[in-house]
mmCIF file of C-alpha atoms in Angstrom:
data_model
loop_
_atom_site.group_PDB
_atom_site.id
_atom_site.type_symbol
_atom_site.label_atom_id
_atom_site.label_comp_id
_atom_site.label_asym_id
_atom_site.label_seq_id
_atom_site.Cartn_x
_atom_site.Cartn_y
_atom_site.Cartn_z
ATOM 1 C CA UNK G 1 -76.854 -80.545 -44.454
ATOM 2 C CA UNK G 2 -73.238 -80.803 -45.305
ATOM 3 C CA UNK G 3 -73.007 -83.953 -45.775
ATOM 4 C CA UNK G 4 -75.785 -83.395 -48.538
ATOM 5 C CA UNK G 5 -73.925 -80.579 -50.084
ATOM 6 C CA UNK G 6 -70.471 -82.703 -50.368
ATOM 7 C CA UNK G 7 -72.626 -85.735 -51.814
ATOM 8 C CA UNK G 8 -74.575 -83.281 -53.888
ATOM 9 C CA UNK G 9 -70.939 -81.907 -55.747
ATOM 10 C CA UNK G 10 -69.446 -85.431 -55.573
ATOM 11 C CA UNK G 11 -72.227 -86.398 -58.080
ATOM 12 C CA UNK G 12 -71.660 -83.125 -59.432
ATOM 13 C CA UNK G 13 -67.557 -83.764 -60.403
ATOM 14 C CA UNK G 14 -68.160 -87.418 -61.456
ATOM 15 C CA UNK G 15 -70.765 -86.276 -63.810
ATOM 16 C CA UNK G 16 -68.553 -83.117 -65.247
ATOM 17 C CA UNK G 17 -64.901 -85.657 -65.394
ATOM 18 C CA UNK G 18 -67.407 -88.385 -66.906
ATOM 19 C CA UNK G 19 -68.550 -85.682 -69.353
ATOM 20 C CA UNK G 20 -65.224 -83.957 -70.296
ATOM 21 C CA UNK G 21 -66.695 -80.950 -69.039
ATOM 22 C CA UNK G 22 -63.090 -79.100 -67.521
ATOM 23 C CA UNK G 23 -62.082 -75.859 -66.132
ATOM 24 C CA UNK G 24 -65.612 -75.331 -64.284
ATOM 25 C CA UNK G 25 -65.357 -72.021 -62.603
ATOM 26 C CA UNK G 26 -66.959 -71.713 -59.018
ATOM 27 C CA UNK G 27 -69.195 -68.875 -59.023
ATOM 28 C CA UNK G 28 -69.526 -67.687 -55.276
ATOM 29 C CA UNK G 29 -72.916 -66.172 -54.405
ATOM 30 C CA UNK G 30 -73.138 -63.665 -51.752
ATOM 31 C CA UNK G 31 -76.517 -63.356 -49.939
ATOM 32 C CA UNK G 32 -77.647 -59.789 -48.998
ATOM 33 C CA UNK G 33 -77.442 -58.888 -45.187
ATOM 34 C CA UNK G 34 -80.649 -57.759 -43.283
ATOM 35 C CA UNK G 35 -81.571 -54.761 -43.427
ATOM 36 C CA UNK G 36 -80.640 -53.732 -46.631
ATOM 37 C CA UNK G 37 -80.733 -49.802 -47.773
ATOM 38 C CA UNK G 38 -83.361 -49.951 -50.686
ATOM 39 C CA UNK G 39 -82.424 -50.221 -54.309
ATOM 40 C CA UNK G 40 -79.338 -51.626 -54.068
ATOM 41 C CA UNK G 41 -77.860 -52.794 -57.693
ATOM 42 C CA UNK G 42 -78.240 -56.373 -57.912
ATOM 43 C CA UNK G 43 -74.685 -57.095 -58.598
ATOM 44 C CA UNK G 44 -73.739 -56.143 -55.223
ATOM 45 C CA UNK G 45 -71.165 -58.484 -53.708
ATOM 46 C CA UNK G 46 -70.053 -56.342 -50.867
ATOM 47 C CA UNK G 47 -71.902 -54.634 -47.975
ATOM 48 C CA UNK G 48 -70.972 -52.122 -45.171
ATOM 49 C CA UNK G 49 -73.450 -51.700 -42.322
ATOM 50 C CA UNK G 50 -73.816 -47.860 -41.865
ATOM 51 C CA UNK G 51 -72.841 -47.346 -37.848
ATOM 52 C CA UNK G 52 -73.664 -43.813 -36.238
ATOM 53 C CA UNK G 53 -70.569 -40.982 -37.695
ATOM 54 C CA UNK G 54 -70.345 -42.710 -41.064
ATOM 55 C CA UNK G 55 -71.333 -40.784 -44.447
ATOM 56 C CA UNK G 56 -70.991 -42.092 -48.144
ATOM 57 C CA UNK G 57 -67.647 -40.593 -48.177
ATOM 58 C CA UNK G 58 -66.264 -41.799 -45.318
ATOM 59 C CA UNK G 59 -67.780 -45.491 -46.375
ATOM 60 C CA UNK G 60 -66.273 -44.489 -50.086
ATOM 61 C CA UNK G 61 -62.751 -43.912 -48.522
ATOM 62 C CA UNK G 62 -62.420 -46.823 -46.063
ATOM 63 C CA UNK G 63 -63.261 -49.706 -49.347
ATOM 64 C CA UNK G 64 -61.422 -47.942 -51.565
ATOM 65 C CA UNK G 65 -64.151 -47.074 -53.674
ATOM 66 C CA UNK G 66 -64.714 -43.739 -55.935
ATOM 67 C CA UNK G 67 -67.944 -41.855 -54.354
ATOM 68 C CA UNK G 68 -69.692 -41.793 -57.923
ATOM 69 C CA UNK G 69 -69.525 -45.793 -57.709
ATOM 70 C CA UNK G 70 -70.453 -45.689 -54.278
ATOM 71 C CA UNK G 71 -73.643 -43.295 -54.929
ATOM 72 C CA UNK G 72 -74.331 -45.835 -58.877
ATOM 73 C CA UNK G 73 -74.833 -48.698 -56.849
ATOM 74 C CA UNK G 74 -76.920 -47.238 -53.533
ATOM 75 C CA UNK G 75 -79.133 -44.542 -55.571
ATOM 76 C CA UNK G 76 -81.513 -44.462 -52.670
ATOM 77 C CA UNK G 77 -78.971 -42.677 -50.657
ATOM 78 C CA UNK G 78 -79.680 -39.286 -52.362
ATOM 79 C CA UNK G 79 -77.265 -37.229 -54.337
ATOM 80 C CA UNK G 80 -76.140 -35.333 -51.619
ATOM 81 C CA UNK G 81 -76.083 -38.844 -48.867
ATOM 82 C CA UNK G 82 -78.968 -37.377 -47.229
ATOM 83 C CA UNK G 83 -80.725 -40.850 -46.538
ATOM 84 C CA UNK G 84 -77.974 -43.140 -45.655
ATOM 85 C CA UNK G 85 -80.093 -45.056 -43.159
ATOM 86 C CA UNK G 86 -78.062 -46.049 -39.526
ATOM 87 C CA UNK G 87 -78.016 -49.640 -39.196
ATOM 88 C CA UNK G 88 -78.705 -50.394 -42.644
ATOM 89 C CA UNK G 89 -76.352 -52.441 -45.003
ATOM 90 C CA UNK G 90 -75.360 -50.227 -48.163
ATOM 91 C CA UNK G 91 -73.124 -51.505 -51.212
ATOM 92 C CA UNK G 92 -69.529 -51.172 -51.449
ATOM 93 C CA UNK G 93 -68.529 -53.593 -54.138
ATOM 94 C CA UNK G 94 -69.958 -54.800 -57.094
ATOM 95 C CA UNK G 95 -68.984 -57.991 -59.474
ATOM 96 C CA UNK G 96 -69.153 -55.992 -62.707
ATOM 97 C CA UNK G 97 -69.612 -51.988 -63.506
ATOM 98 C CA UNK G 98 -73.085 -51.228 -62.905
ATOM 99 C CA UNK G 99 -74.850 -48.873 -66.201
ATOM 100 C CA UNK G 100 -74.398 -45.088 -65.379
ATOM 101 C CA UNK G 101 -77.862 -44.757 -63.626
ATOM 102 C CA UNK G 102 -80.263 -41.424 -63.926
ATOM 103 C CA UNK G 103 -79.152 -39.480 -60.733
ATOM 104 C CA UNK G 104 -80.835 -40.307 -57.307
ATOM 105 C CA UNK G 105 -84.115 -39.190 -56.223
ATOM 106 C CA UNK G 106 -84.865 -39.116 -53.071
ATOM 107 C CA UNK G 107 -87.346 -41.852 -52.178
ATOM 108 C CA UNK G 108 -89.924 -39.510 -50.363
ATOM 109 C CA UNK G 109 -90.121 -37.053 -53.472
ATOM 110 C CA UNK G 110 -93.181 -37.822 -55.724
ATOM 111 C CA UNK G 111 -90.984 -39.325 -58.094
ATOM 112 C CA UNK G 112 -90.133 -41.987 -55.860
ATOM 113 C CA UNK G 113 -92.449 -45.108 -54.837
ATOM 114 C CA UNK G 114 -92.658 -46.702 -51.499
ATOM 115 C CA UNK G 115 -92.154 -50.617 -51.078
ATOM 116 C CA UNK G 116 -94.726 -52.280 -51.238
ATOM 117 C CA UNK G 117 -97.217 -53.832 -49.594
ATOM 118 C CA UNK G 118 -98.079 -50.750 -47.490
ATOM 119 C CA UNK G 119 -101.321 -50.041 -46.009
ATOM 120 C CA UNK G 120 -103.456 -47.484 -47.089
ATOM 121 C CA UNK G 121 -103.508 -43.777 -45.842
ATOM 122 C CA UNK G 122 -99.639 -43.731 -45.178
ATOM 123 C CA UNK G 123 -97.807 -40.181 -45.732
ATOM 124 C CA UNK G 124 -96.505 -39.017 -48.776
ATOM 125 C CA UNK G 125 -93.785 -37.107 -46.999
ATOM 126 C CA UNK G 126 -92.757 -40.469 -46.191
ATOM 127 C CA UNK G 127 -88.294 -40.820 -47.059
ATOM 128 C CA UNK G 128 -87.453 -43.895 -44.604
ATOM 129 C CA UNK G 129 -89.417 -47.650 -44.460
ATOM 130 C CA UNK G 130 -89.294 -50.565 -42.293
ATOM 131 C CA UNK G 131 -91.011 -54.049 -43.498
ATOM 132 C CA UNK G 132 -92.444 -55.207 -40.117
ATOM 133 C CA UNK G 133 -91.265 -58.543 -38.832
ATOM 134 C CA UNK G 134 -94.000 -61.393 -37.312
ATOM 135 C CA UNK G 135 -92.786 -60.481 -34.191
ATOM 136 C CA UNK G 136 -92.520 -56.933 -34.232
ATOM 137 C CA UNK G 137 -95.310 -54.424 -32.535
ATOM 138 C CA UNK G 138 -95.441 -50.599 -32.975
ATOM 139 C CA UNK G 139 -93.812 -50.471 -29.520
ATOM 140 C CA UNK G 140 -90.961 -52.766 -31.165
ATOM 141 C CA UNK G 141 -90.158 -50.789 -33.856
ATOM 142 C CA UNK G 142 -89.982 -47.423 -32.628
ATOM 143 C CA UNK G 143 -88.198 -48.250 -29.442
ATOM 144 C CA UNK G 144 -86.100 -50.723 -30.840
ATOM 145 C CA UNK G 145 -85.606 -50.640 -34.581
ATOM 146 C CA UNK G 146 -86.585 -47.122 -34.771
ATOM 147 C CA UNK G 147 -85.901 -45.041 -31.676
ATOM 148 C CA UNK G 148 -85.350 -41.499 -32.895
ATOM 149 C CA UNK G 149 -89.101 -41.929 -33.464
ATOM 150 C CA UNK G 150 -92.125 -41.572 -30.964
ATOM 151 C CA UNK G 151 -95.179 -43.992 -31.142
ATOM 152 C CA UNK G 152 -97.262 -40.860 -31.814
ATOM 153 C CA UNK G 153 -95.330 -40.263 -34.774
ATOM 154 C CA UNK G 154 -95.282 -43.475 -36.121
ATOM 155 C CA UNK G 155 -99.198 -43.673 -35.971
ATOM 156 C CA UNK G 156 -99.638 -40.816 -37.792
ATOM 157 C CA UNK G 157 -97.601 -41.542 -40.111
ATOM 158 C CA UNK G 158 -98.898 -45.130 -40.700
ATOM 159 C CA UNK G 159 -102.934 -44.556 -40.126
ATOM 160 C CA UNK G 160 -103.553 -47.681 -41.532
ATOM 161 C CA UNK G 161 -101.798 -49.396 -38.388
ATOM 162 C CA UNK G 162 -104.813 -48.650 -35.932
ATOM 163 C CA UNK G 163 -105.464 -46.411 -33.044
ATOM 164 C CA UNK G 164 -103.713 -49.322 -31.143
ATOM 165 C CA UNK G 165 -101.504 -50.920 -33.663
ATOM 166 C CA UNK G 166 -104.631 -53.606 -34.052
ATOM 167 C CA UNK G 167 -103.570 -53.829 -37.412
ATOM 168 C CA UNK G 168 -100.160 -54.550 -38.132
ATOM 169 C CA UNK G 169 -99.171 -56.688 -40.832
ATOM 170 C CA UNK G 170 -95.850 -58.826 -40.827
ATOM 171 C CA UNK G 171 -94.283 -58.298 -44.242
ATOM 172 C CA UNK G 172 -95.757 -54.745 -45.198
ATOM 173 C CA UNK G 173 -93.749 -51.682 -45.315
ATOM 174 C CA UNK G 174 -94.313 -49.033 -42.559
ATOM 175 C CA UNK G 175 -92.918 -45.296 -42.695
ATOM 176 C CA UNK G 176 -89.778 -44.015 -39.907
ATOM 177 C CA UNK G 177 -88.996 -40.891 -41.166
ATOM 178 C CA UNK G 178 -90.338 -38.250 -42.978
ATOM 179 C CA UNK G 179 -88.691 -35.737 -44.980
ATOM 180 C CA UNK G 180 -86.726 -32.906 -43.108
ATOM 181 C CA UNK G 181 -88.686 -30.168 -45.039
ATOM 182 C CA UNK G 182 -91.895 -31.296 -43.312
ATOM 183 C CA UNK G 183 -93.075 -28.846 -39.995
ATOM 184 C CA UNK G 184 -91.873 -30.188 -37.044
ATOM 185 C CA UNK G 185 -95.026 -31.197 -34.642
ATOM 186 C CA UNK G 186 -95.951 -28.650 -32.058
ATOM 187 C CA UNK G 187 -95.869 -29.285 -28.109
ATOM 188 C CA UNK G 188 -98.369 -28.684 -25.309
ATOM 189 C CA UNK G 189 -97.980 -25.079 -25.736
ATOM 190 C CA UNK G 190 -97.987 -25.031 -29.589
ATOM 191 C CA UNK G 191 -94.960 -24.047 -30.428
ATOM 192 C CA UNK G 192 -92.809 -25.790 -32.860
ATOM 193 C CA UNK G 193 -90.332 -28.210 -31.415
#
């Protein structure tokens, strides 16, 4: 594979010299980590994975970035940071000054859409997704990806999934959290937990 790439811009420079082309400017491209904190501006060039403690201030502070810039180019984050998502890569640099963007919605207020594909029947309380892998399960993601979630939770959440999780699809976007203003589920003895 290198060897290809070094023949590849070999042919590349002879052509260019043979052509008078000079002063070619390497353009560096920087490929987006996994898992990446939705709507992210696409001229991110820089990316922080969120680790438990952190907040979009504290991220702000340690790049040296203004919070206003940091909030432009991560809208999905909320106004007020509330879905900064642990483990997830946010931006924290950009190659040019983004446009002043409308101010963040949060992505579980009607406002917002889900990624898609998603199955059918998923909750519109929905804030937080996860785009199943081929090897995940619904065990997987909720003690794995996902563990401040219980399987019970995630299947009603995600109807569309099965009973049994018969019917999860690689690629599609499943729900992990669900907005704060939502009841809490009762216990055995129904009261609120």
């Amino acid at each position: 594979m290198i060897c290809s790439i070094l023949l590849y811009f070999s042919l590349f420079l002879e052509f260019t010299q043979a052509a008078g082309i000079r002063n070619i400017a390497p353009t560096a491209v920087v490929e987006a980590p996994y898992p990446l904190q939705t709507g992210i501006v696409a001229e991110c060039n820089r990316y922080h994975r969120v680790r438990e403690n952190d907040n979009c201030a504290s991220i702000a502070k340690a790049y040296a970035i203004t919070l206003d810039d940091f909030y432009r180019w991560n809208p999905a984050v909320g106004s007020a940071c509330e879905t900064l998502w642990l483990g997830y890569h946010v931006c924290v640099g950009a190659t040019k000054a983004s446009p002043p963007s409308t101010p963040p919605t949060n992505p579980g207020t009607p406002t917002g859409a889900a990624p898609a594909p998603t199955q059918s029947g998923m909750t519109s309380a929905c804030v937080q997704y996860y785009q199943a892998q081929p090897a995940d399960t619904c065990i997987s993601i909720v003690t794995q990806k996902h563990p401040k979630i219980s399987l019970t939770q995630f299947l009603d959440w995600n109807p569309g999934v099965g009973a049994s999780c018969e019917s999860l699809l690689a690629g599609y976007y499943y729900c992990v959290a669900i907005s704060s203003s939502q009841p809490k589920p009762e216990d055995g003895n129904g009261t609120r937990a």
